[in-house]
């Protein structure tokens, strides 16, 4: 039984070392990877006619702001009186 536990500990240590090495390898690979720009064609995303129509709009003056009167609140409803037992 003691030998079995020692074997499991050795296997666990080996797995941990291999996992850490793989993590370090992937991190270094990703950090040192040559970065190339990714080009996109605008026509892949939307259709463009290149026929833009310019419309001129005459702005009208804003209407005078009317003073808002506070709305009258409805009287609060009274709670029904509790019935005496």
XYZ file of N, CA and C in Angstrom, residues 1 4 15-16 42 56 61-62 77:
27
model
N 0.820 -1.192 0.000
C 0.000 0.000 0.000
C 0.863 1.255 0.000
N 2.135 1.944 -3.475
C 1.085 2.467 -4.357
C 0.907 3.972 -4.165
N 2.726 14.814 -13.724
C 1.607 15.461 -14.440
C 1.617 16.968 -14.190
N 1.890 17.388 -12.957
C 1.934 18.812 -12.633
C 3.066 19.505 -13.380
N -14.710 45.874 -47.166
C -15.953 46.490 -46.710
C -17.183 45.875 -47.382
N -30.894 69.292 -48.517
C -30.772 70.438 -47.627
C -32.090 70.629 -46.891
N -37.528 77.545 -36.517
C -37.227 77.908 -35.137
C -38.032 77.029 -34.170
N -37.433 76.710 -33.066
C -38.091 75.841 -32.090
C -39.308 76.561 -31.509
N -56.038 57.779 -1.319
C -57.146 56.941 -0.863
C -56.906 56.590 0.600
